[in-house]
mmCIF file of C-alpha atoms in Angstrom:
data_model
loop_
_atom_site.group_PDB
_atom_site.id
_atom_site.type_symbol
_atom_site.label_atom_id
_atom_site.label_comp_id
_atom_site.label_asym_id
_atom_site.label_seq_id
_atom_site.Cartn_x
_atom_site.Cartn_y
_atom_site.Cartn_z
ATOM 1 C CA MET A 1 -20.356 15.056 3.010
ATOM 2 C CA TYR A 2 -23.975 14.184 2.213
ATOM 3 C CA ASN A 3 -23.571 15.411 -1.377
ATOM 4 C CA ALA A 4 -20.416 13.355 -1.842
ATOM 5 C CA HIS A 5 -22.179 10.251 -0.529
ATOM 6 C CA ASP A 6 -25.120 10.726 -2.923
ATOM 7 C CA TRP A 7 -22.904 11.201 -5.963
ATOM 8 C CA MET A 8 -20.604 8.344 -4.955
ATOM 9 C CA SER A 9 -23.640 6.071 -4.688
ATOM 10 C CA ASP A 10 -24.745 7.124 -8.175
ATOM 11 C CA VAL A 11 -21.295 6.381 -9.627
ATOM 12 C CA VAL A 12 -21.062 2.980 -7.916
ATOM 13 C CA ASN A 13 -24.596 2.050 -8.967
ATOM 14 C CA THR A 14 -23.773 3.020 -12.543
ATOM 15 C CA ILE A 15 -20.660 0.822 -12.538
ATOM 16 C CA LEU A 16 -22.602 -2.090 -11.020
ATOM 17 C CA GLY A 17 -25.356 -1.566 -13.599
ATOM 18 C CA VAL A 18 -22.863 -1.839 -16.454
ATOM 19 C CA ILE A 19 -21.428 -5.013 -14.912
ATOM 20 C CA MET A 20 -24.926 -6.470 -14.560
ATOM 21 C CA ILE A 21 -25.752 -5.629 -18.164
ATOM 22 C CA ALA A 22 -22.591 -7.440 -19.279
ATOM 23 C CA LEU A 23 -23.404 -10.445 -17.089
ATOM 24 C CA LEU A 24 -27.007 -10.732 -18.251
ATOM 25 C CA HIS A 25 -25.969 -10.205 -21.861
ATOM 26 C CA ALA A 26 -23.593 -13.167 -21.486
ATOM 27 C CA MET A 27 -26.219 -15.244 -19.648
ATOM 28 C CA TYR A 28 -28.698 -14.744 -22.482
ATOM 29 C CA GLN A 29 -26.236 -15.992 -25.142
ATOM 30 C CA ARG A 30 -25.330 -12.478 -26.279
ATOM 31 C CA SER A 31 -28.885 -11.681 -27.323
ATOM 32 C CA ARG A 32 -29.035 -8.283 -28.976
ATOM 33 C CA LYS A 33 -32.661 -7.803 -27.878
ATOM 34 C CA VAL A 34 -31.761 -8.335 -24.221
ATOM 35 C CA LEU A 35 -28.782 -5.986 -24.527
ATOM 36 C CA VAL A 36 -30.829 -3.195 -26.123
ATOM 37 C CA PHE A 37 -33.634 -3.652 -23.583
ATOM 38 C CA LEU A 38 -31.273 -3.495 -20.606
ATOM 39 C CA VAL A 39 -29.276 -0.542 -21.941
ATOM 40 C CA VAL A 40 -32.394 1.518 -22.710
ATOM 41 C CA ILE A 41 -33.989 0.854 -19.305
ATOM 42 C CA PHE A 42 -30.664 1.459 -17.539
ATOM 43 C CA LEU A 43 -30.064 4.785 -19.299
ATOM 44 C CA ILE A 44 -33.598 6.002 -18.594
ATOM 45 C CA ILE A 45 -33.257 5.216 -14.892
ATOM 46 C CA ARG A 46 -29.696 6.548 -14.504
ATOM 47 C CA ILE A 47 -30.419 9.812 -16.328
ATOM 48 C CA ALA A 48 -33.605 10.364 -14.314
ATOM 49 C CA ASN A 49 -31.792 9.618 -11.048
ATOM 50 C CA ALA A 50 -28.895 11.925 -11.911
ATOM 51 C CA ALA A 51 -31.284 14.760 -12.787
ATOM 52 C CA MET A 52 -33.287 14.270 -9.592
ATOM 53 C CA THR A 53 -30.122 14.085 -7.473
ATOM 54 C CA ALA A 54 -28.904 17.361 -8.992
ATOM 55 C CA ILE A 55 -32.261 18.996 -8.227
ATOM 56 C CA MET A 56 -32.167 17.613 -4.665
ATOM 57 C CA MET A 57 -28.673 19.039 -4.093
ATOM 58 C CA MET A 58 -29.996 22.503 -4.914
ATOM 59 C CA GLN A 59 -32.741 22.113 -2.295
ATOM 60 C CA VAL A 60 -30.479 21.396 0.680
ATOM 61 C CA ALA A 61 -29.643 24.229 3.058
ATOM 62 C CA ALA A 62 -27.184 23.883 5.921
ATOM 63 C CA ASP A 63 -26.683 25.846 9.116
ATOM 64 C CA GLU A 64 -23.468 25.747 11.078
ATOM 65 C CA PHE A 65 -23.465 25.989 14.860
ATOM 66 C CA ILE A 66 -20.628 26.090 17.341
ATOM 67 C CA LEU A 67 -21.577 24.114 20.413
ATOM 68 C CA SER A 68 -19.053 23.444 23.179
ATOM 69 C CA SER A 69 -16.176 24.375 20.856
ATOM 70 C CA THR A 70 -17.273 21.898 18.176
ATOM 71 C CA TYR A 71 -18.780 22.659 14.814
ATOM 72 C CA GLN A 72 -22.188 21.153 14.139
ATOM 73 C CA CYS A 73 -23.999 21.217 10.809
ATOM 74 C CA VAL A 74 -27.752 20.903 10.472
ATOM 75 C CA PHE A 75 -29.300 20.225 7.083
ATOM 76 C CA HIS A 76 -32.680 21.567 6.039
ATOM 77 C CA TYR A 77 -34.472 19.942 3.150
ATOM 78 C CA THR A 78 -36.721 22.299 1.232
ATOM 79 C CA GLY A 79 -39.122 21.938 -1.654
ATOM 80 C CA GLU A 80 -39.677 18.510 -3.111
ATOM 81 C CA PHE A 81 -36.499 16.969 -1.697
ATOM 82 C CA LEU A 82 -38.180 14.062 0.110
ATOM 83 C CA PHE A 83 -40.418 13.276 -2.855
ATOM 84 C CA LEU A 84 -37.482 13.248 -5.302
ATOM 85 C CA ASP A 85 -35.407 11.192 -2.867
ATOM 86 C CA SER A 86 -38.199 8.613 -2.708
ATOM 87 C CA ILE A 87 -38.506 8.513 -6.505
ATOM 88 C CA THR A 88 -34.771 7.839 -6.945
ATOM 89 C CA TRP A 89 -35.015 4.912 -4.535
ATOM 90 C CA ILE A 90 -38.101 3.555 -6.260
ATOM 91 C CA LEU A 91 -36.392 3.699 -9.664
ATOM 92 C CA GLY A 92 -33.332 1.967 -8.222
ATOM 93 C CA ALA A 93 -35.543 -0.719 -6.713
ATOM 94 C CA VAL A 94 -37.344 -1.209 -10.048
ATOM 95 C CA TRP A 95 -33.969 -1.676 -11.794
ATOM 96 C CA GLU A 96 -32.782 -4.217 -9.220
ATOM 97 C CA VAL A 97 -36.061 -6.147 -9.268
ATOM 98 C CA LEU A 98 -35.854 -6.290 -13.073
ATOM 99 C CA LEU A 99 -32.333 -7.685 -12.783
ATOM 100 C CA LEU A 100 -33.531 -10.144 -10.162
ATOM 101 C CA CYS A 101 -36.242 -11.390 -12.466
ATOM 102 C CA LEU A 102 -33.731 -11.837 -15.275
ATOM 103 C CA ALA A 103 -30.945 -13.425 -13.251
ATOM 104 C CA GLU A 104 -32.982 -15.056 -10.429
ATOM 105 C CA HIS A 105 -30.136 -14.855 -7.918
ATOM 106 C CA ILE A 106 -29.252 -11.217 -7.495
ATOM 107 C CA PHE A 107 -28.892 -9.510 -4.124
ATOM 108 C CA VAL A 108 -32.355 -8.123 -3.372
ATOM 109 C CA ALA A 109 -31.996 -6.832 0.201
ATOM 110 C CA ILE A 110 -31.264 -3.244 -0.819
ATOM 111 C CA PRO A 111 -34.479 -2.560 -2.772
ATOM 112 C CA CYS A 112 -36.525 -4.220 -0.014
ATOM 113 C CA PHE A 113 -34.736 -2.103 2.547
ATOM 114 C CA HIS A 114 -35.411 1.049 0.523
ATOM 115 C CA ILE A 115 -39.095 0.218 0.291
ATOM 116 C CA GLY A 116 -39.184 -0.296 4.060
ATOM 117 C CA PHE A 117 -37.427 3.014 4.533
ATOM 118 C CA LEU A 118 -40.060 4.790 2.462
ATOM 119 C CA LYS A 119 -42.748 3.558 4.855
ATOM 120 C CA THR A 120 -40.973 4.925 7.917
ATOM 121 C CA HIS A 121 -39.346 7.965 6.324
ATOM 122 C CA SER A 122 -40.678 11.146 7.841
ATOM 123 C CA ALA A 123 -39.975 14.795 7.170
ATOM 124 C CA ASP A 124 -37.529 14.704 10.092
ATOM 125 C CA ARG A 125 -34.428 12.894 8.910
ATOM 126 C CA HIS A 126 -32.835 13.536 12.309
ATOM 127 C CA SER A 127 -35.163 11.230 14.240
ATOM 128 C CA LEU A 128 -33.616 8.123 15.737
ATOM 129 C CA LYS A 129 -35.603 5.829 13.433
ATOM 130 C CA SER A 130 -34.462 7.681 10.314
ATOM 131 C CA GLN A 131 -30.846 7.756 11.476
ATOM 132 C CA ILE A 132 -30.870 3.994 12.119
ATOM 133 C CA TYR A 133 -32.268 3.331 8.644
ATOM 134 C CA ILE A 134 -29.746 5.690 7.045
ATOM 135 C CA GLY A 135 -26.897 3.941 8.875
ATOM 136 C CA LEU A 136 -28.103 0.487 7.836
ATOM 137 C CA ASP A 137 -28.570 1.727 4.276
ATOM 138 C CA GLN A 138 -24.953 2.861 4.181
ATOM 139 C CA ILE A 139 -23.802 -0.515 5.497
ATOM 140 C CA PHE A 140 -25.856 -2.363 2.864
ATOM 141 C CA GLN A 141 -24.482 -0.130 0.118
ATOM 142 C CA ILE A 142 -20.926 -0.944 1.193
ATOM 143 C CA VAL A 143 -21.797 -4.651 1.138
ATOM 144 C CA GLN A 144 -23.291 -4.172 -2.315
ATOM 145 C CA MET A 145 -20.188 -2.384 -3.568
ATOM 146 C CA PHE A 146 -17.586 -4.743 -2.140
ATOM 147 C CA VAL A 147 -19.390 -8.106 -2.195
ATOM 148 C CA LEU A 148 -21.869 -7.995 -5.050
ATOM 149 C CA GLY A 149 -19.626 -6.127 -7.500
ATOM 150 C CA PRO A 150 -16.659 -8.527 -7.290
ATOM 151 C CA ARG A 151 -19.043 -11.517 -7.252
ATOM 152 C CA LEU A 152 -20.556 -10.333 -10.516
ATOM 153 C CA ILE A 153 -17.127 -9.877 -12.063
ATOM 154 C CA LEU A 154 -16.125 -13.403 -10.988
ATOM 155 C CA GLY A 155 -19.401 -14.743 -12.391
ATOM 156 C CA VAL A 156 -18.673 -13.175 -15.774
ATOM 157 C CA ARG A 157 -15.123 -14.586 -15.736
ATOM 158 C CA GLU A 158 -16.419 -18.052 -14.795
ATOM 159 C CA TYR A 159 -19.008 -17.952 -17.573
ATOM 160 C CA HIS A 160 -16.357 -16.839 -20.093
ATOM 161 C CA ALA A 161 -13.984 -19.605 -18.928
ATOM 162 C CA GLY A 162 -16.754 -22.149 -19.457
ATOM 163 C CA LEU A 163 -17.356 -20.860 -22.979
ATOM 164 C CA THR A 164 -13.651 -20.975 -23.747
ATOM 165 C CA ALA A 165 -13.300 -24.519 -22.413
ATOM 166 C CA ASN A 166 -16.277 -25.738 -24.439
ATOM 167 C CA SER A 167 -15.124 -24.045 -27.636
ATOM 168 C CA ASP A 168 -12.050 -26.317 -27.915
ATOM 169 C CA THR A 169 -14.014 -29.540 -28.428
ATOM 170 C CA ALA A 170 -13.917 -29.223 -32.200
ATOM 171 C CA THR A 171 -10.112 -28.994 -32.254
ATOM 172 C CA ALA A 172 -9.795 -32.362 -30.485
ATOM 173 C CA MET A 173 -10.889 -34.223 -33.635
ATOM 174 C CA THR A 174 -8.032 -35.504 -35.740
ATOM 175 C CA SER A 175 -8.194 -34.497 -39.339
ATOM 176 C CA ILE A 176 -7.695 -37.206 -41.935
ATOM 177 C CA GLY A 177 -5.274 -34.966 -43.808
ATOM 178 C CA PHE A 178 -2.831 -34.935 -40.869
ATOM 179 C CA GLN A 179 -2.807 -38.694 -40.154
ATOM 180 C CA GLU A 180 0.442 -40.560 -40.585
ATOM 181 C CA ARG A 181 0.925 -41.781 -44.115
ATOM 182 C CA VAL A 182 0.911 -45.540 -44.425
ATOM 183 C CA HIS A 183 2.394 -47.245 -47.476
ATOM 184 C CA VAL A 184 -0.177 -49.532 -49.035
ATOM 185 C CA SER A 185 1.013 -52.218 -51.457
ATOM 186 C CA THR A 186 -0.830 -52.223 -54.745
ATOM 187 C CA SER A 187 0.703 -55.301 -56.320
ATOM 188 C CA SER A 188 -1.591 -57.386 -58.444
ATOM 189 C CA SER A 189 -0.157 -60.804 -57.553
ATOM 190 C CA VAL A 190 -3.046 -62.618 -56.096
#
């Protein structure tokens, strides 16, 4: 379940990143420099995060216990799991702060929450404090997926509608060639 959650978060963050790139590209009047900058930074961060997540998945061991006729799983994190986990969050926070600086109104609670989690994150992910932070993180990610994502899509549609509405101003002018022909008398009797 933990692996599925990590990979699902990566997929959702990738989709939201593409939406944000499209939105910022539109906000900056389709600037090629902004597009190239955002795509390069986005690819560097996403590829690094995917590689680190794959390495982290190989460093998770699980034990299964049967207690009172119920199955319980306990995860053990070995090697550099906690360090790599922290790096993926830091890179995600850097990406979101960059977007915030470019758009000035982007949801910033998740990177701040991740930074706060890094301060309190201990080697024991089963402590009450860690479990509370993990639960709140999952709630914030759901909010990000189902509130921020659609809001960004609506923002792009609104921006496009504004461009479309403003592009018709030139067609409102009446061309001289299509005016009604008026017969003008050219008699020379003055």
